[in-house]
Amino acid sequence: MNNIEESNFSYIKNIFESISNEYDFMNDLMTFNNHSKWKKEIVKIAIDSSPKKILDIATGTGDIAIKLSKIKGAIIDAIDVSDNMLKIAHNKINKLNIDNINLKTCEAENLVFDDNHFDIISIGYGVRNFTNLNKGLSESYRVLKKNGKLIILETSIPENPIIKFLYTLITTIYIPLIAFLFSRKAKAYIYLLNSTKKFPPKNKFLEILNRIGFKKIETRKKLYGASTIYIASK
Ligand SMILES: C[S@@+](CC[C@H](N)C(=O)[O-])C[C@H]1O[C@@H](n2cnc3c(N)ncnc32)[C@H](O)[C@@H]1O
């Protein structure tokens, strides 16, 4: 990592360390409770490949990993850079008596797994936080088996002008307000919103995935384009 990457990385890591306690609650409010439905869709897509080895990158409080753990015979490695987020994931997994998830502190840009190892990789609301998007996605490509699938759920900006206007109102008034009222960490949530604006638009992101080597890329718009599921094969 160079100095700029290093300081961005520390900044992003600290944001998530600071909001871990209320992250799940805020996520429900921010997505009008839709994120859980979209995460279940990730599991449905994954099941089609009868996966045995799954990696959930940027697992946070473990929401997606926990849903994936229901796939029969699958072992899930779940990684994140924030120890506080992982602590919450750990408590949830223990409470539910789940024994097929391995949590690890690890960066998406430096995965500690062998080449061609996983059948499925999932990344929920994680890629836009990567310090180095190309490196993070290239690492996913490296550890994915041939024909394995990368499933990404990420925020996006709606294209329809009316929906975009409503989206702008929600993101500039509603989200900072609830962030202030419920977490007093509006600054952290403003970072999350700004990271959405800085994330490459759909076509550019598809180009990046293509350049890295991913094929057969499919996109599924969610909530009029406020989130998108990307499915890409190696
Ligand atoms: C918005 S949360 C998403 C959590 C969860 N996947 C979900 O869908 O609810 C983003 C997570 O990405 C993690 N993260 C940020 N940069 C990362 C990186 N470079 N490598 C791995 N995890 C990262 C953060 O610590 C945080 O837990």
PDB file of C-alpha atoms and ligand atoms in Angstrom:
ATOM      1  CA  MET A   1       0.000   0.000   0.000  1.00  0.00           C
ATOM      2  CA  ASN A   2       1.233   3.506  -0.731  1.00  0.00           C
ATOM      3  CA  ASN A   3       0.767   6.348   1.793  1.00  0.00           C
ATOM      4  CA  ILE A   4      -2.527   7.572   0.317  1.00  0.00           C
ATOM      5  CA  GLU A   5      -3.944   4.033   0.233  1.00  0.00           C
ATOM      6  CA  GLU A   6      -2.726   3.473   3.789  1.00  0.00           C
ATOM      7  CA  SER A   7      -4.479   6.582   5.128  1.00  0.00           C
ATOM      8  CA  ASN A   8      -7.692   5.837   3.144  1.00  0.00           C
ATOM      9  CA  PHE A   9      -7.616   2.300   4.494  1.00  0.00           C
ATOM     10  CA  SER A  10      -7.258   3.483   8.126  1.00  0.00           C
ATOM     11  CA  TYR A  11     -10.010   6.062   7.618  1.00  0.00           C
ATOM     12  CA  ILE A  12     -12.456   3.484   6.195  1.00  0.00           C
ATOM     13  CA  LYS A  13     -11.540   0.870   8.800  1.00  0.00           C
ATOM     14  CA  ASN A  14     -12.130   3.386  11.618  1.00  0.00           C
ATOM     15  CA  ILE A  15     -15.524   4.327  10.184  1.00  0.00           C
ATOM     16  CA  PHE A  16     -16.701   0.729  10.411  1.00  0.00           C
ATOM     17  CA  GLU A  17     -15.065   0.162  13.796  1.00  0.00           C
ATOM     18  CA  SER A  18     -17.106   3.135  15.062  1.00  0.00           C
ATOM     19  CA  ILE A  19     -20.547   2.173  13.693  1.00  0.00           C
ATOM     20  CA  SER A  20     -20.474  -1.603  14.318  1.00  0.00           C
ATOM     21  CA  ASN A  21     -22.986  -1.548  17.199  1.00  0.00           C
ATOM     22  CA  GLU A  22     -25.781   0.101  15.286  1.00  0.00           C
ATOM     23  CA  TYR A  23     -24.843  -1.065  11.760  1.00  0.00           C
ATOM     24  CA  ASP A  24     -27.586  -3.730  11.417  1.00  0.00           C
ATOM     25  CA  PHE A  25     -30.296  -1.405  12.712  1.00  0.00           C
ATOM     26  CA  MET A  26     -29.175   1.450  10.452  1.00  0.00           C
ATOM     27  CA  ASN A  27     -28.984  -0.863   7.459  1.00  0.00           C
ATOM     28  CA  ASP A  28     -32.674  -1.773   7.965  1.00  0.00           C
ATOM     29  CA  LEU A  29     -33.613   1.916   8.122  1.00  0.00           C
ATOM     30  CA  MET A  30     -31.438   2.992   5.199  1.00  0.00           C
ATOM     31  CA  THR A  31     -32.682   0.328   2.788  1.00  0.00           C
ATOM     32  CA  PHE A  32     -36.293   0.415   4.049  1.00  0.00           C
ATOM     33  CA  ASN A  33     -35.680  -3.171   5.193  1.00  0.00           C
ATOM     34  CA  ASN A  34     -34.949  -4.399   1.672  1.00  0.00           C
ATOM     35  CA  HIS A  35     -31.316  -5.484   2.120  1.00  0.00           C
ATOM     36  CA  SER A  36     -32.293  -8.785   3.737  1.00  0.00           C
ATOM     37  CA  LYS A  37     -34.410  -9.750   0.704  1.00  0.00           C
ATOM     38  CA  TRP A  38     -31.537  -8.925  -1.689  1.00  0.00           C
ATOM     39  CA  LYS A  39     -29.087 -10.896   0.450  1.00  0.00           C
ATOM     40  CA  LYS A  40     -31.441 -13.903   0.269  1.00  0.00           C
ATOM     41  CA  GLU A  41     -31.299 -13.522  -3.522  1.00  0.00           C
ATOM     42  CA  ILE A  42     -27.497 -13.883  -3.314  1.00  0.00           C
ATOM     43  CA  VAL A  43     -28.045 -17.236  -1.571  1.00  0.00           C
ATOM     44  CA  LYS A  44     -30.498 -18.345  -4.272  1.00  0.00           C
ATOM     45  CA  ILE A  45     -27.947 -17.494  -6.985  1.00  0.00           C
ATOM     46  CA  ALA A  46     -25.198 -19.305  -5.055  1.00  0.00           C
ATOM     47  CA  ILE A  47     -27.281 -22.472  -4.519  1.00  0.00           C
ATOM     48  CA  ASP A  48     -27.479 -23.029  -8.299  1.00  0.00           C
ATOM     49  CA  SER A  49     -23.746 -23.877  -8.277  1.00  0.00           C
ATOM     50  CA  SER A  50     -24.091 -26.375  -5.354  1.00  0.00           C
ATOM     51  CA  PRO A  51     -21.087 -24.634  -3.763  1.00  0.00           C
ATOM     52  CA  LYS A  52     -18.829 -26.354  -1.250  1.00  0.00           C
ATOM     53  CA  LYS A  53     -16.419 -23.496  -0.631  1.00  0.00           C
ATOM     54  CA  ILE A  54     -17.718 -19.944  -0.300  1.00  0.00           C
ATOM     55  CA  LEU A  55     -15.950 -16.709   0.561  1.00  0.00           C
ATOM     56  CA  ASP A  56     -17.918 -13.736   1.885  1.00  0.00           C
ATOM     57  CA  ILE A  57     -15.769 -10.624   1.547  1.00  0.00           C
ATOM     58  CA  ALA A  58     -16.429  -7.536   3.703  1.00  0.00           C
ATOM     59  CA  THR A  59     -18.758  -9.719   5.764  1.00  0.00           C
ATOM     60  CA  GLY A  60     -19.261  -7.005   8.393  1.00  0.00           C
ATOM     61  CA  THR A  61     -21.743  -8.284  10.968  1.00  0.00           C
ATOM     62  CA  GLY A  62     -21.988 -11.555   9.017  1.00  0.00           C
ATOM     63  CA  ASP A  63     -25.471 -11.134   7.541  1.00  0.00           C
ATOM     64  CA  ILE A  64     -24.704 -12.713   4.162  1.00  0.00           C
ATOM     65  CA  ALA A  65     -22.395 -15.391   5.586  1.00  0.00           C
ATOM     66  CA  ILE A  66     -25.137 -16.462   8.020  1.00  0.00           C
ATOM     67  CA  LYS A  67     -27.655 -16.753   5.179  1.00  0.00           C
ATOM     68  CA  LEU A  68     -25.118 -18.678   3.051  1.00  0.00           C
ATOM     69  CA  SER A  69     -24.390 -21.057   5.952  1.00  0.00           C
ATOM     70  CA  LYS A  70     -27.778 -22.694   5.316  1.00  0.00           C
ATOM     71  CA  ILE A  71     -26.490 -24.149   2.033  1.00  0.00           C
ATOM     72  CA  LYS A  72     -26.032 -27.878   2.673  1.00  0.00           C
ATOM     73  CA  GLY A  73     -22.406 -29.042   2.736  1.00  0.00           C
ATOM     74  CA  ALA A  74     -20.955 -25.556   2.273  1.00  0.00           C
ATOM     75  CA  ILE A  75     -18.094 -24.092   4.302  1.00  0.00           C
ATOM     76  CA  ILE A  76     -18.019 -20.310   4.418  1.00  0.00           C
ATOM     77  CA  ASP A  77     -14.910 -18.225   4.994  1.00  0.00           C
ATOM     78  CA  ALA A  78     -15.981 -14.713   5.950  1.00  0.00           C
ATOM     79  CA  ILE A  79     -13.472 -11.877   6.060  1.00  0.00           C
ATOM     80  CA  ASP A  80     -13.433  -8.231   7.039  1.00  0.00           C
ATOM     81  CA  VAL A  81     -10.926  -5.579   8.099  1.00  0.00           C
ATOM     82  CA  SER A  82     -12.975  -4.356  11.075  1.00  0.00           C
ATOM     83  CA  ASP A  83     -12.539  -6.350  14.269  1.00  0.00           C
ATOM     84  CA  ASN A  84     -15.578  -4.689  15.853  1.00  0.00           C
ATOM     85  CA  MET A  85     -17.813  -5.722  12.948  1.00  0.00           C
ATOM     86  CA  LEU A  86     -16.370  -9.258  13.130  1.00  0.00           C
ATOM     87  CA  LYS A  87     -17.029  -9.394  16.902  1.00  0.00           C
ATOM     88  CA  ILE A  88     -20.721  -8.778  16.241  1.00  0.00           C
ATOM     89  CA  ALA A  89     -20.701 -11.414  13.479  1.00  0.00           C
ATOM     90  CA  HIS A  90     -19.024 -13.832  15.914  1.00  0.00           C
ATOM     91  CA  ASN A  91     -21.728 -13.253  18.583  1.00  0.00           C
ATOM     92  CA  LYS A  92     -24.540 -13.719  16.068  1.00  0.00           C
ATOM     93  CA  ILE A  93     -22.987 -16.943  14.724  1.00  0.00           C
ATOM     94  CA  ASN A  94     -22.510 -18.346  18.260  1.00  0.00           C
ATOM     95  CA  LYS A  95     -26.070 -17.488  19.244  1.00  0.00           C
ATOM     96  CA  LEU A  96     -27.375 -19.333  16.192  1.00  0.00           C
ATOM     97  CA  ASN A  97     -25.075 -22.352  16.800  1.00  0.00           C
ATOM     98  CA  ILE A  98     -23.669 -22.132  13.290  1.00  0.00           C
ATOM     99  CA  ASP A  99     -20.546 -24.242  12.801  1.00  0.00           C
ATOM    100  CA  ASN A 100     -19.695 -23.803   9.102  1.00  0.00           C
ATOM    101  CA  ILE A 101     -18.481 -20.183   9.092  1.00  0.00           C
ATOM    102  CA  ASN A 102     -14.822 -19.251   9.646  1.00  0.00           C
ATOM    103  CA  LEU A 103     -14.355 -15.561  10.457  1.00  0.00           C
ATOM    104  CA  LYS A 104     -11.021 -13.935   9.689  1.00  0.00           C
ATOM    105  CA  THR A 105      -9.559 -10.439   9.791  1.00  0.00           C
ATOM    106  CA  CYS A 106      -8.300  -9.952   6.253  1.00  0.00           C
ATOM    107  CA  GLU A 107      -8.256  -7.337   3.494  1.00  0.00           C
ATOM    108  CA  ALA A 108     -10.001  -7.940   0.175  1.00  0.00           C
ATOM    109  CA  GLU A 109      -6.852  -6.654  -1.527  1.00  0.00           C
ATOM    110  CA  ASN A 110      -4.605  -9.280   0.122  1.00  0.00           C
ATOM    111  CA  LEU A 111      -6.560 -12.503   0.419  1.00  0.00           C
ATOM    112  CA  VAL A 112      -4.865 -15.261   2.390  1.00  0.00           C
ATOM    113  CA  PHE A 113      -6.366 -18.071   0.288  1.00  0.00           C
ATOM    114  CA  ASP A 114      -4.976 -20.310  -2.474  1.00  0.00           C
ATOM    115  CA  ASP A 115      -5.605 -19.696  -6.177  1.00  0.00           C
ATOM    116  CA  ASN A 116      -8.731 -21.336  -7.671  1.00  0.00           C
ATOM    117  CA  HIS A 117     -10.153 -22.239  -4.269  1.00  0.00           C
ATOM    118  CA  PHE A 118     -13.746 -20.978  -3.999  1.00  0.00           C
ATOM    119  CA  ASP A 119     -16.919 -21.928  -5.886  1.00  0.00           C
ATOM    120  CA  ILE A 120     -18.675 -18.690  -4.902  1.00  0.00           C
ATOM    121  CA  ILE A 121     -17.544 -15.298  -3.644  1.00  0.00           C
ATOM    122  CA  SER A 122     -20.079 -12.821  -2.296  1.00  0.00           C
ATOM    123  CA  ILE A 123     -19.478  -9.156  -1.502  1.00  0.00           C
ATOM    124  CA  GLY A 124     -22.359  -7.175   0.014  1.00  0.00           C
ATOM    125  CA  TYR A 125     -21.954  -3.398   0.146  1.00  0.00           C
ATOM    126  CA  GLY A 126     -18.207  -3.900   0.334  1.00  0.00           C
ATOM    127  CA  VAL A 127     -16.580  -3.168  -3.033  1.00  0.00           C
ATOM    128  CA  ARG A 128     -17.178   0.571  -2.871  1.00  0.00           C
ATOM    129  CA  ASN A 129     -15.093   0.673   0.306  1.00  0.00           C
ATOM    130  CA  PHE A 130     -12.094  -1.156  -1.151  1.00  0.00           C
ATOM    131  CA  THR A 131      -8.931   0.914  -0.879  1.00  0.00           C
ATOM    132  CA  ASN A 132      -7.874  -0.425  -4.265  1.00  0.00           C
ATOM    133  CA  LEU A 133     -10.859  -1.635  -6.332  1.00  0.00           C
ATOM    134  CA  ASN A 134      -8.770  -3.275  -9.088  1.00  0.00           C
ATOM    135  CA  LYS A 135      -6.576  -5.129  -6.650  1.00  0.00           C
ATOM    136  CA  GLY A 136      -9.549  -6.257  -4.539  1.00  0.00           C
ATOM    137  CA  LEU A 137     -11.431  -7.610  -7.552  1.00  0.00           C
ATOM    138  CA  SER A 138      -8.281  -9.198  -9.018  1.00  0.00           C
ATOM    139  CA  GLU A 139      -7.737 -11.006  -5.744  1.00  0.00           C
ATOM    140  CA  SER A 140     -11.325 -12.292  -5.885  1.00  0.00           C
ATOM    141  CA  TYR A 141     -10.640 -13.489  -9.438  1.00  0.00           C
ATOM    142  CA  ARG A 142      -7.449 -15.257  -8.333  1.00  0.00           C
ATOM    143  CA  VAL A 143      -9.068 -17.247  -5.493  1.00  0.00           C
ATOM    144  CA  LEU A 144     -12.203 -18.122  -7.481  1.00  0.00           C
ATOM    145  CA  LYS A 145     -12.305 -21.512  -9.271  1.00  0.00           C
ATOM    146  CA  LYS A 146     -12.767 -21.624 -13.047  1.00  0.00           C
ATOM    147  CA  ASN A 147     -16.510 -21.121 -13.718  1.00  0.00           C
ATOM    148  CA  GLY A 148     -16.911 -19.965 -10.116  1.00  0.00           C
ATOM    149  CA  LYS A 149     -19.213 -17.013  -9.521  1.00  0.00           C
ATOM    150  CA  LEU A 150     -18.616 -13.620  -7.957  1.00  0.00           C
ATOM    151  CA  ILE A 151     -21.855 -12.116  -6.623  1.00  0.00           C
ATOM    152  CA  ILE A 152     -21.751  -8.453  -5.691  1.00  0.00           C
ATOM    153  CA  LEU A 153     -24.521  -6.437  -4.068  1.00  0.00           C
ATOM    154  CA  GLU A 154     -23.722  -2.731  -4.160  1.00  0.00           C
ATOM    155  CA  THR A 155     -25.443   0.628  -3.932  1.00  0.00           C
ATOM    156  CA  SER A 156     -25.961   2.407  -7.243  1.00  0.00           C
ATOM    157  CA  ILE A 157     -27.492   5.654  -8.435  1.00  0.00           C
ATOM    158  CA  PRO A 158     -30.860   5.311 -10.221  1.00  0.00           C
ATOM    159  CA  GLU A 159     -30.817   6.389 -13.894  1.00  0.00           C
ATOM    160  CA  ASN A 160     -34.461   7.540 -14.225  1.00  0.00           C
ATOM    161  CA  PRO A 161     -34.449  11.336 -13.542  1.00  0.00           C
ATOM    162  CA  ILE A 162     -37.557  11.307 -11.299  1.00  0.00           C
ATOM    163  CA  ILE A 163     -36.323   8.365  -9.251  1.00  0.00           C
ATOM    164  CA  LYS A 164     -32.887   9.963  -9.146  1.00  0.00           C
ATOM    165  CA  PHE A 165     -34.446  13.153  -7.727  1.00  0.00           C
ATOM    166  CA  LEU A 166     -36.247  11.161  -4.995  1.00  0.00           C
ATOM    167  CA  TYR A 167     -33.047   9.225  -4.331  1.00  0.00           C
ATOM    168  CA  THR A 168     -31.140  12.505  -3.906  1.00  0.00           C
ATOM    169  CA  LEU A 169     -33.744  13.767  -1.410  1.00  0.00           C
ATOM    170  CA  ILE A 170     -33.556  10.538   0.562  1.00  0.00           C
ATOM    171  CA  THR A 171     -29.771  10.447   0.613  1.00  0.00           C
ATOM    172  CA  THR A 172     -29.237  14.105   1.422  1.00  0.00           C
ATOM    173  CA  ILE A 173     -32.011  14.548   4.010  1.00  0.00           C
ATOM    174  CA  TYR A 174     -33.476  11.256   5.291  1.00  0.00           C
ATOM    175  CA  ILE A 175     -30.282   9.225   5.769  1.00  0.00           C
ATOM    176  CA  PRO A 176     -28.145  11.942   7.445  1.00  0.00           C
ATOM    177  CA  LEU A 177     -31.154  12.737   9.696  1.00  0.00           C
ATOM    178  CA  ILE A 178     -31.730   9.148  10.851  1.00  0.00           C
ATOM    179  CA  ALA A 179     -27.971   8.709  11.183  1.00  0.00           C
ATOM    180  CA  PHE A 180     -27.858  11.714  13.502  1.00  0.00           C
ATOM    181  CA  LEU A 181     -30.968  10.717  15.464  1.00  0.00           C
ATOM    182  CA  PHE A 182     -30.112   7.070  15.952  1.00  0.00           C
ATOM    183  CA  SER A 183     -26.350   6.869  15.927  1.00  0.00           C
ATOM    184  CA  ARG A 184     -24.997  10.413  16.416  1.00  0.00           C
ATOM    185  CA  LYS A 185     -22.403   9.460  13.830  1.00  0.00           C
ATOM    186  CA  ALA A 186     -23.829  11.312  10.856  1.00  0.00           C
ATOM    187  CA  LYS A 187     -20.276  11.885   9.562  1.00  0.00           C
ATOM    188  CA  ALA A 188     -19.746   8.144   9.121  1.00  0.00           C
ATOM    189  CA  TYR A 189     -22.991   7.778   7.196  1.00  0.00           C
ATOM    190  CA  ILE A 190     -22.173  10.791   5.058  1.00  0.00           C
ATOM    191  CA  TYR A 191     -18.946   8.955   4.146  1.00  0.00           C
ATOM    192  CA  LEU A 192     -21.063   5.921   3.145  1.00  0.00           C
ATOM    193  CA  LEU A 193     -23.289   8.087   0.942  1.00  0.00           C
ATOM    194  CA  ASN A 194     -20.334   9.880  -0.648  1.00  0.00           C
ATOM    195  CA  SER A 195     -18.668   6.557  -1.385  1.00  0.00           C
ATOM    196  CA  THR A 196     -21.783   5.630  -3.394  1.00  0.00           C
ATOM    197  CA  LYS A 197     -21.404   8.803  -5.477  1.00  0.00           C
ATOM    198  CA  LYS A 198     -17.698   8.092  -6.083  1.00  0.00           C
ATOM    199  CA  PHE A 199     -18.237   4.445  -7.046  1.00  0.00           C
ATOM    200  CA  PRO A 200     -17.981   3.854 -10.833  1.00  0.00           C
ATOM    201  CA  PRO A 201     -21.347   3.886 -12.658  1.00  0.00           C
ATOM    202  CA  LYS A 202     -22.706   0.534 -13.869  1.00  0.00           C
ATOM    203  CA  ASN A 203     -21.107   0.543 -17.341  1.00  0.00           C
ATOM    204  CA  LYS A 204     -17.714   1.575 -16.003  1.00  0.00           C
ATOM    205  CA  PHE A 205     -17.905  -1.074 -13.280  1.00  0.00           C
ATOM    206  CA  LEU A 206     -18.800  -3.736 -15.863  1.00  0.00           C
ATOM    207  CA  GLU A 207     -15.754  -2.636 -17.882  1.00  0.00           C
ATOM    208  CA  ILE A 208     -13.532  -3.079 -14.816  1.00  0.00           C
ATOM    209  CA  LEU A 209     -14.906  -6.577 -14.161  1.00  0.00           C
ATOM    210  CA  ASN A 210     -14.380  -7.451 -17.836  1.00  0.00           C
ATOM    211  CA  ARG A 211     -10.816  -6.146 -17.849  1.00  0.00           C
ATOM    212  CA  ILE A 212      -9.969  -8.287 -14.820  1.00  0.00           C
ATOM    213  CA  GLY A 213     -11.202 -11.338 -16.713  1.00  0.00           C
ATOM    214  CA  PHE A 214     -14.728 -11.912 -15.467  1.00  0.00           C
ATOM    215  CA  LYS A 215     -17.211 -13.229 -18.052  1.00  0.00           C
ATOM    216  CA  LYS A 216     -20.953 -13.705 -18.473  1.00  0.00           C
ATOM    217  CA  ILE A 217     -21.710 -10.669 -16.336  1.00  0.00           C
ATOM    218  CA  GLU A 218     -25.358 -10.191 -15.399  1.00  0.00           C
ATOM    219  CA  THR A 219     -26.892  -7.269 -13.497  1.00  0.00           C
ATOM    220  CA  ARG A 220     -30.120  -7.101 -11.521  1.00  0.00           C
ATOM    221  CA  LYS A 221     -31.484  -3.686 -10.535  1.00  0.00           C
ATOM    222  CA  LYS A 222     -32.981  -3.390  -7.049  1.00  0.00           C
ATOM    223  CA  LEU A 223     -35.314  -0.669  -5.703  1.00  0.00           C
ATOM    224  CA  TYR A 224     -35.384   1.227  -9.030  1.00  0.00           C
ATOM    225  CA  GLY A 225     -31.607   1.052  -9.273  1.00  0.00           C
ATOM    226  CA  ALA A 226     -30.694   2.194  -5.743  1.00  0.00           C
ATOM    227  CA  SER A 227     -28.815  -1.111  -5.414  1.00  0.00           C
ATOM    228  CA  THR A 228     -27.562  -3.564  -8.024  1.00  0.00           C
ATOM    229  CA  ILE A 229     -26.639  -7.241  -7.915  1.00  0.00           C
ATOM    230  CA  TYR A 230     -23.763  -8.112 -10.282  1.00  0.00           C
ATOM    231  CA  ILE A 231     -23.130 -11.785 -11.106  1.00  0.00           C
ATOM    232  CA  ALA A 232     -19.847 -12.549 -12.873  1.00  0.00           C
ATOM    233  CA  SER A 233     -18.118 -15.826 -13.759  1.00  0.00           C
ATOM    234  CA  LYS A 234     -14.429 -16.703 -13.936  1.00  0.00           C
TER     235      LYS A 234
HETATM  236  C1  LIG B   1     -21.261  -1.568   4.481  1.00  0.00           C
HETATM  237  S1  LIG B   1     -20.452  -2.881   5.337  1.00  0.00           S
HETATM  238  C2  LIG B   1     -21.175  -4.312   4.610  1.00  0.00           C
HETATM  239  C3  LIG B   1     -21.321  -5.471   5.565  1.00  0.00           C
HETATM  240  C4  LIG B   1     -22.097  -6.676   5.037  1.00  0.00           C
HETATM  241  N1  LIG B   1     -21.444  -7.311   3.935  1.00  0.00           N
HETATM  242  C5  LIG B   1     -23.518  -6.317   4.657  1.00  0.00           C
HETATM  243  O1  LIG B   1     -23.867  -6.488   3.491  1.00  0.00           O
HETATM  244  O2  LIG B   1     -24.271  -5.857   5.512  1.00  0.00           O
HETATM  245  C6  LIG B   1     -18.875  -2.853   4.575  1.00  0.00           C
HETATM  246  C7  LIG B   1     -17.838  -3.713   5.275  1.00  0.00           C
HETATM  247  O3  LIG B   1     -16.668  -3.716   4.436  1.00  0.00           O
HETATM  248  C8  LIG B   1     -15.534  -3.801   5.288  1.00  0.00           C
HETATM  249  N2  LIG B   1     -14.361  -3.406   4.488  1.00  0.00           N
HETATM  250  C9  LIG B   1     -14.032  -2.158   4.086  1.00  0.00           C
HETATM  251  N3  LIG B   1     -12.914  -2.199   3.348  1.00  0.00           N
HETATM  252  C10 LIG B   1     -12.531  -3.503   3.266  1.00  0.00           C
HETATM  253  C11 LIG B   1     -11.452  -4.172   2.623  1.00  0.00           C
HETATM  254  N4  LIG B   1     -10.565  -3.508   1.923  1.00  0.00           N
HETATM  255  N5  LIG B   1     -11.379  -5.505   2.751  1.00  0.00           N
HETATM  256  C12 LIG B   1     -12.304  -6.182   3.477  1.00  0.00           C
HETATM  257  N6  LIG B   1     -13.341  -5.606   4.122  1.00  0.00           N
HETATM  258  C13 LIG B   1     -13.465  -4.274   4.007  1.00  0.00           C
HETATM  259  C14 LIG B   1     -15.900  -2.874   6.444  1.00  0.00           C
HETATM  260  O4  LIG B   1     -15.132  -3.093   7.577  1.00  0.00           O
HETATM  261  C15 LIG B   1     -17.385  -3.200   6.638  1.00  0.00           C
HETATM  262  O5  LIG B   1     -17.587  -4.194   7.606  1.00  0.00           O
END
